XYZ file of C-alpha atoms in Angstrom:
403
model
C -20.777 35.185 -47.795
C -17.622 36.020 -45.813
C -16.535 33.178 -43.565
C -14.647 33.513 -40.311
C -11.405 31.498 -39.919
C -13.302 28.596 -38.327
C -15.841 28.624 -41.139
C -13.257 29.084 -43.874
C -12.975 26.231 -46.363
C -9.174 26.455 -46.155
C -7.288 25.028 -43.149
C -3.907 26.171 -41.785
C -0.946 24.171 -43.066
C -0.197 20.909 -41.262
C -3.371 21.179 -39.139
C -4.061 17.505 -39.852
C -0.475 16.438 -40.448
C -0.509 13.914 -37.573
C -2.118 10.777 -38.974
C -2.548 9.222 -35.528
C -6.004 10.662 -35.163
C -9.650 9.828 -35.570
C -11.617 12.205 -37.793
C -15.116 12.935 -36.473
C -17.998 15.024 -37.789
C -21.166 15.950 -35.886
C -23.612 18.458 -37.320
C -26.065 19.464 -34.593
C -26.545 19.569 -30.788
C -27.893 16.015 -30.556
C -24.876 14.707 -32.492
C -22.542 16.727 -30.295
C -24.066 15.094 -27.216
C -23.854 11.583 -28.675
C -20.295 12.058 -29.870
C -19.133 13.441 -26.514
C -20.026 10.174 -24.786
C -17.971 8.279 -27.373
C -14.972 10.588 -26.993
C -15.101 10.126 -23.220
C -15.045 6.333 -23.692
C -12.180 6.506 -26.173
C -9.970 8.027 -23.475
C -10.534 4.965 -21.292
C -9.902 2.414 -24.072
C -6.282 1.235 -23.741
C -5.869 0.806 -27.497
C -7.156 4.321 -28.192
C -6.094 6.399 -25.196
C -3.475 8.364 -27.165
C -5.669 8.801 -30.243
C -6.358 12.438 -31.117
C -9.806 13.451 -32.393
C -10.378 16.271 -34.878
C -12.984 17.479 -37.345
C -16.357 19.198 -37.002
C -18.095 19.272 -33.649
C -19.673 21.236 -30.843
C -18.887 22.356 -27.293
C -19.559 19.002 -25.603
C -17.065 17.309 -27.922
C -14.519 20.076 -27.347
C -14.903 19.562 -23.591
C -13.701 15.982 -24.151
C -10.509 17.142 -25.868
C -11.839 17.274 -29.441
C -10.245 19.779 -31.850
C -13.043 21.503 -33.776
C -11.623 22.701 -37.081
C -15.070 24.038 -38.004
C -18.055 24.683 -35.724
C -21.008 22.400 -36.286
C -23.475 25.277 -36.858
C -22.594 25.263 -40.562
C -24.248 21.846 -40.880
C -27.217 22.391 -38.519
C -29.923 22.601 -41.177
C -33.140 20.601 -41.366
C -35.330 20.122 -44.400
C -34.812 20.154 -48.165
C -35.772 23.771 -48.807
C -33.873 25.101 -45.801
C -30.658 23.296 -46.818
C -30.576 25.071 -50.180
C -29.870 28.409 -48.512
C -26.882 26.980 -46.612
C -25.700 24.736 -49.437
C -22.736 26.797 -50.717
C -21.153 26.983 -47.250
C -21.823 23.294 -46.568
C -20.330 22.175 -49.887
C -17.250 24.362 -49.375
C -16.628 22.820 -45.966
C -17.203 19.275 -47.246
C -14.883 19.735 -50.221
C -12.111 21.140 -48.030
C -12.599 18.435 -45.383
C -12.329 15.640 -47.969
C -9.201 17.219 -49.460
C -7.483 17.466 -46.077
C -8.441 13.927 -45.051
C -7.136 12.561 -48.336
C -3.884 14.472 -47.891
C -3.439 13.480 -44.250
C -5.445 10.247 -43.829
C -6.809 9.538 -40.354
C -6.814 6.106 -38.746
C -10.567 6.081 -39.387
C -13.498 8.423 -39.956
C -16.447 8.520 -37.551
C -19.522 10.244 -38.928
C -22.059 11.059 -36.218
C -25.554 11.291 -37.696
C -25.822 14.156 -40.300
C -26.169 11.565 -43.106
C -26.606 14.061 -45.951
C -23.154 15.443 -45.150
C -21.358 12.440 -43.725
C -22.309 9.768 -46.245
C -20.861 11.859 -49.075
C -17.592 12.262 -47.187
C -17.550 8.600 -46.210
C -18.057 7.429 -49.785
C -14.940 9.294 -50.957
C -12.863 8.106 -48.006
C -13.943 4.473 -48.260
C -13.030 4.418 -51.954
C -9.591 5.716 -50.950
C -9.126 2.936 -48.391
C -9.801 4.989 -45.252
C -12.050 3.013 -42.846
C -15.429 4.639 -42.295
C -17.745 4.198 -39.323
C -21.174 5.782 -39.073
C -22.821 6.306 -35.695
C -26.616 6.424 -35.855
C -28.199 4.775 -38.819
C -30.118 6.940 -41.267
C -33.819 6.164 -41.061
C -33.764 3.461 -43.731
C -36.701 1.827 -41.939
C -38.815 4.994 -42.319
C -38.188 6.056 -45.916
C -38.833 4.589 -49.333
C -36.151 3.885 -51.912
C -32.814 2.124 -52.123
C -30.872 4.285 -49.699
C -29.157 1.242 -48.249
C -27.236 0.770 -51.504
C -25.644 4.181 -51.083
C -24.851 3.388 -47.460
C -23.063 0.201 -48.519
C -20.835 2.245 -50.842
C -20.008 4.664 -48.015
C -19.859 2.825 -44.694
C -17.564 0.037 -43.514
C -19.307 -0.348 -40.145
C -22.695 0.996 -39.049
C -23.365 1.656 -35.340
C -27.069 1.238 -34.591
C -28.872 2.827 -31.651
C -32.094 0.853 -32.079
C -32.194 -2.950 -31.761
C -34.091 -3.709 -34.959
C -31.649 -1.860 -37.240
C -28.670 -4.228 -37.231
C -30.693 -7.018 -38.858
C -31.477 -4.734 -41.798
C -27.767 -4.136 -42.367
C -26.892 -7.796 -41.921
C -29.277 -8.649 -44.751
C -27.614 -6.002 -46.950
C -24.120 -7.320 -46.235
C -23.019 -4.298 -44.190
C -21.225 -4.793 -40.889
C -23.338 -3.379 -38.081
C -23.379 -3.373 -34.290
C -26.242 -2.496 -31.983
C -24.741 -0.229 -29.307
C -27.844 1.044 -27.518
C -28.628 4.708 -27.067
C -26.306 6.955 -25.000
C -29.268 8.799 -23.495
C -30.497 5.579 -21.912
C -27.344 5.470 -19.787
C -27.487 9.093 -18.662
C -31.194 9.343 -17.777
C -32.294 7.634 -14.534
C -34.840 4.870 -14.776
C -37.037 6.705 -12.221
C -37.061 10.509 -12.592
C -37.199 12.803 -9.552
C -39.980 15.058 -10.796
C -40.646 16.737 -7.443
C -36.933 17.413 -6.938
C -36.656 18.958 -10.404
C -39.661 21.177 -9.689
C -38.007 22.393 -6.495
C -34.853 23.282 -8.437
C -37.013 25.445 -10.698
C -38.892 27.021 -7.754
C -42.204 25.800 -9.092
C -45.154 26.619 -6.848
C -46.124 23.472 -4.884
C -49.083 21.716 -6.453
C -48.697 23.368 -9.853
C -48.781 21.342 -13.044
C -45.670 21.795 -15.163
C -45.682 21.765 -18.964
C -42.293 21.557 -20.693
C -42.341 23.149 -24.142
C -39.517 22.278 -26.560
C -39.918 24.024 -29.937
C -36.614 22.804 -31.405
C -32.892 23.497 -31.455
C -32.464 25.234 -34.830
C -33.255 28.776 -35.930
C -35.451 27.435 -38.725
C -37.459 25.390 -36.195
C -37.955 28.345 -33.860
C -39.088 30.465 -36.805
C -41.608 27.861 -38.010
C -42.704 26.260 -34.740
C -41.924 28.752 -31.979
C -44.751 31.265 -32.498
C -47.366 28.513 -32.577
C -45.981 26.768 -29.489
C -46.084 30.009 -27.497
C -49.656 30.572 -28.638
C -50.352 27.118 -27.202
C -48.794 28.204 -23.905
C -51.201 31.128 -23.762
C -54.200 28.950 -24.532
C -53.244 26.333 -21.930
C -52.899 29.082 -19.321
C -56.378 30.334 -20.216
C -58.006 26.908 -20.221
C -56.439 25.078 -17.272
C -58.510 25.608 -14.148
C -55.697 24.882 -11.649
C -52.195 26.298 -11.152
C -49.923 25.695 -14.130
C -46.372 26.744 -15.018
C -44.347 26.413 -18.206
C -40.699 25.514 -18.741
C -38.918 26.293 -22.028
C -35.267 25.230 -22.433
C -33.295 27.356 -24.916
C -31.036 24.975 -26.821
C -28.319 27.461 -27.860
C -27.403 31.084 -27.152
C -28.207 31.990 -30.756
C -31.893 31.216 -30.091
C -32.146 33.221 -26.866
C -33.367 36.539 -28.246
C -36.018 34.935 -30.486
C -37.465 32.823 -27.674
C -37.339 35.657 -25.141
C -39.289 37.839 -27.565
C -41.970 35.162 -28.015
C -42.240 34.678 -24.248
C -42.578 38.425 -23.639
C -45.462 38.643 -26.104
C -47.367 36.013 -24.120
C -46.510 37.651 -20.790
C -47.921 40.957 -21.998
C -51.254 39.279 -22.735
C -51.174 37.175 -19.545
C -49.310 39.092 -16.801
C -49.850 36.289 -14.263
C -48.361 33.525 -16.405
C -45.187 31.781 -15.196
C -42.749 30.827 -17.954
C -39.332 29.540 -16.905
C -36.787 30.120 -19.686
C -33.760 27.899 -19.155
C -30.352 28.195 -20.768
C -30.006 24.668 -22.127
C -31.069 22.366 -19.273
C -33.520 20.410 -21.413
C -33.051 17.430 -19.107
C -34.110 19.457 -16.059
C -37.140 20.771 -17.940
C -38.186 17.265 -18.935
C -37.597 15.803 -15.489
C -39.775 18.516 -13.915
C -42.576 18.174 -16.461
C -45.950 16.556 -15.944
C -46.543 16.720 -19.689
C -44.469 17.821 -22.687
C -45.247 19.670 -25.909
C -42.330 18.892 -28.198
C -41.055 19.264 -31.740
C -40.365 16.002 -33.547
C -36.732 14.916 -33.306
C -34.219 13.301 -30.979
C -35.680 15.196 -28.021
C -38.859 13.098 -28.235
C -36.834 10.011 -27.308
C -35.307 11.924 -24.394
C -38.812 12.800 -23.203
C -39.791 9.134 -23.449
C -36.762 8.079 -21.404
C -37.823 10.595 -18.756
C -41.174 8.700 -18.844
C -43.224 11.764 -19.801
C -46.557 11.920 -21.610
C -46.199 14.176 -24.608
C -47.682 15.659 -27.725
C -45.378 15.673 -30.762
C -45.696 18.364 -33.393
C -43.804 19.711 -36.358
C -44.070 22.273 -39.133
C -41.893 22.730 -42.196
C -42.418 24.740 -45.409
C -45.082 23.282 -47.679
C -42.632 22.023 -50.325
C -40.497 20.239 -47.731
C -43.631 18.647 -46.259
C -44.767 17.464 -49.700
C -41.398 15.831 -50.451
C -41.233 14.160 -47.042
C -44.805 12.853 -47.317
C -44.065 11.233 -50.677
C -40.974 9.490 -49.305
C -42.237 8.315 -45.928
C -44.034 5.028 -45.492
C -44.394 4.856 -41.712
C -47.552 6.496 -40.384
C -45.677 8.213 -37.529
C -42.671 10.518 -37.227
C -42.005 10.581 -33.468
C -39.338 8.200 -32.164
C -41.491 6.950 -29.241
C -44.208 5.893 -31.686
C -41.704 4.407 -34.135
C -40.100 2.290 -31.406
C -43.482 1.235 -30.050
C -44.818 0.443 -33.521
C -48.027 2.338 -32.800
C -49.361 5.730 -31.796
C -48.805 5.743 -28.053
C -48.554 9.561 -28.001
C -50.375 12.036 -30.272
C -48.728 13.577 -33.317
C -50.144 16.823 -34.715
C -48.239 17.946 -37.808
C -48.434 20.753 -40.339
C -52.028 22.067 -40.737
C -53.262 19.838 -37.892
C -50.900 21.623 -35.480
C -53.234 24.469 -34.575
C -52.800 26.147 -31.176
C -56.276 25.001 -30.161
C -55.653 21.348 -31.060
C -52.207 21.285 -29.460
C -53.451 22.878 -26.238
C -56.353 20.427 -25.983
C -54.177 17.353 -26.655
C -51.474 18.458 -24.202
C -53.843 19.306 -21.338
C -55.747 16.036 -21.884
C -52.828 14.091 -20.403
C -53.258 15.910 -17.081
C -56.764 14.431 -16.713
C -55.856 10.805 -17.538
C -53.694 9.408 -14.705
C -54.371 5.753 -15.625
C -53.340 6.352 -19.228
C -50.206 8.194 -18.042
C -49.321 5.260 -15.767
C -49.629 2.786 -18.657
C -47.489 5.025 -20.852
C -44.768 5.238 -18.191
C -44.637 1.431 -18.091
C -44.188 1.337 -21.883
C -41.425 3.921 -21.684
C -39.675 2.029 -18.872
C -39.558 -1.122 -21.003
C -38.230 0.959 -23.908
C -35.566 2.434 -21.639
C -34.409 -1.016 -20.491
C -34.004 -2.182 -24.097
C -31.901 0.850 -25.058
C -29.716 0.795 -21.947
C -26.245 -0.476 -22.918
C -22.684 0.838 -22.304
C -22.892 2.697 -25.616
C -19.708 4.733 -25.430
C -17.587 1.678 -24.601
C -19.210 -0.420 -27.332
C -18.554 2.299 -29.921
C -14.956 2.670 -28.742
C -14.500 -1.118 -29.078
C -15.727 -1.012 -32.683
C -13.405 1.902 -33.482
C -10.460 -0.056 -32.040
C -11.424 -3.169 -34.025
C -11.752 -1.226 -37.273
C -8.387 0.496 -36.804
C -6.671 -2.783 -35.879
C -8.200 -4.535 -38.888
C -6.725 -1.869 -41.124
């Protein structure tokens, strides 16, 4: 594999020579979004306003003044089997990153999610006396095993986005702070669904289904074809006007999703499918119901107060490993936070186009159930709504000052 300069494991001389910086690593679009809110807050924190930020990140971080030494796409892999294919490139980047950070130590290291990558880096840095902060706890509450022991060896301070997590770390003797979820501060408590529909030029009176098949190439390959089959079936089955909105997470996914949409349009010439460049928030705000791949986006849908059906497919071996490790009966964040199945989850073999279409359309015929769900999601939103960026910046300042 030939790597471009940004992907190369070697960095230009003196690229990290200034030690007055915070090293940050985010590995996927959701981490890029979360980190960007922190970087914006850092610029307003008097103790940190001159602190440079460098490492691995995406366009939202760069827009906040971050220097991306590698693009985050190298790390954007999900699943055990899928990661094997990308492993040589990931290990080369991690080895080079650790070497550079050891040579030119930062004030602190902030790992944003991506635990399989970040915890390994953090363990080396912590042993060398470099303070390590991890933003977004790994799902220790959802998986078996003693993962918390490894976290204790790697992380000086854990930043938790869910209220129940900090107690787990307190019991393990790991400093932790509940900082809320950044999305809860950016999404309005009451969405303007009609206004969002007007922005999309939706026909008045039409039901809108937002379809989010994922943000990675591997997800689009596994989930995309089935989700577009569901779109076709919902168009066939729904007796009233219906339109579909599909946000395309990154430019690299555009051609694959456009091809899937065209196949459905050829079979159903009258179907209306709005393909959006990014704009997942607009798609969710406009939606009456959402069909969505399991992941961070399910929490975003909940904060927009939308009924949804959660689905996911991975290769059989990955599914087998994950099933053996998991002990919670649900995978979707709305259900995990609620502690019960408040929205359906159809995974792996259960995620047939027929079953997904039926479960998604069912929400459109249950206004009382939708109203109850919106109340649950509003309460969830209120719990998660804190000045997250400022709280994270405060912890970073405290950790640096303590050093």
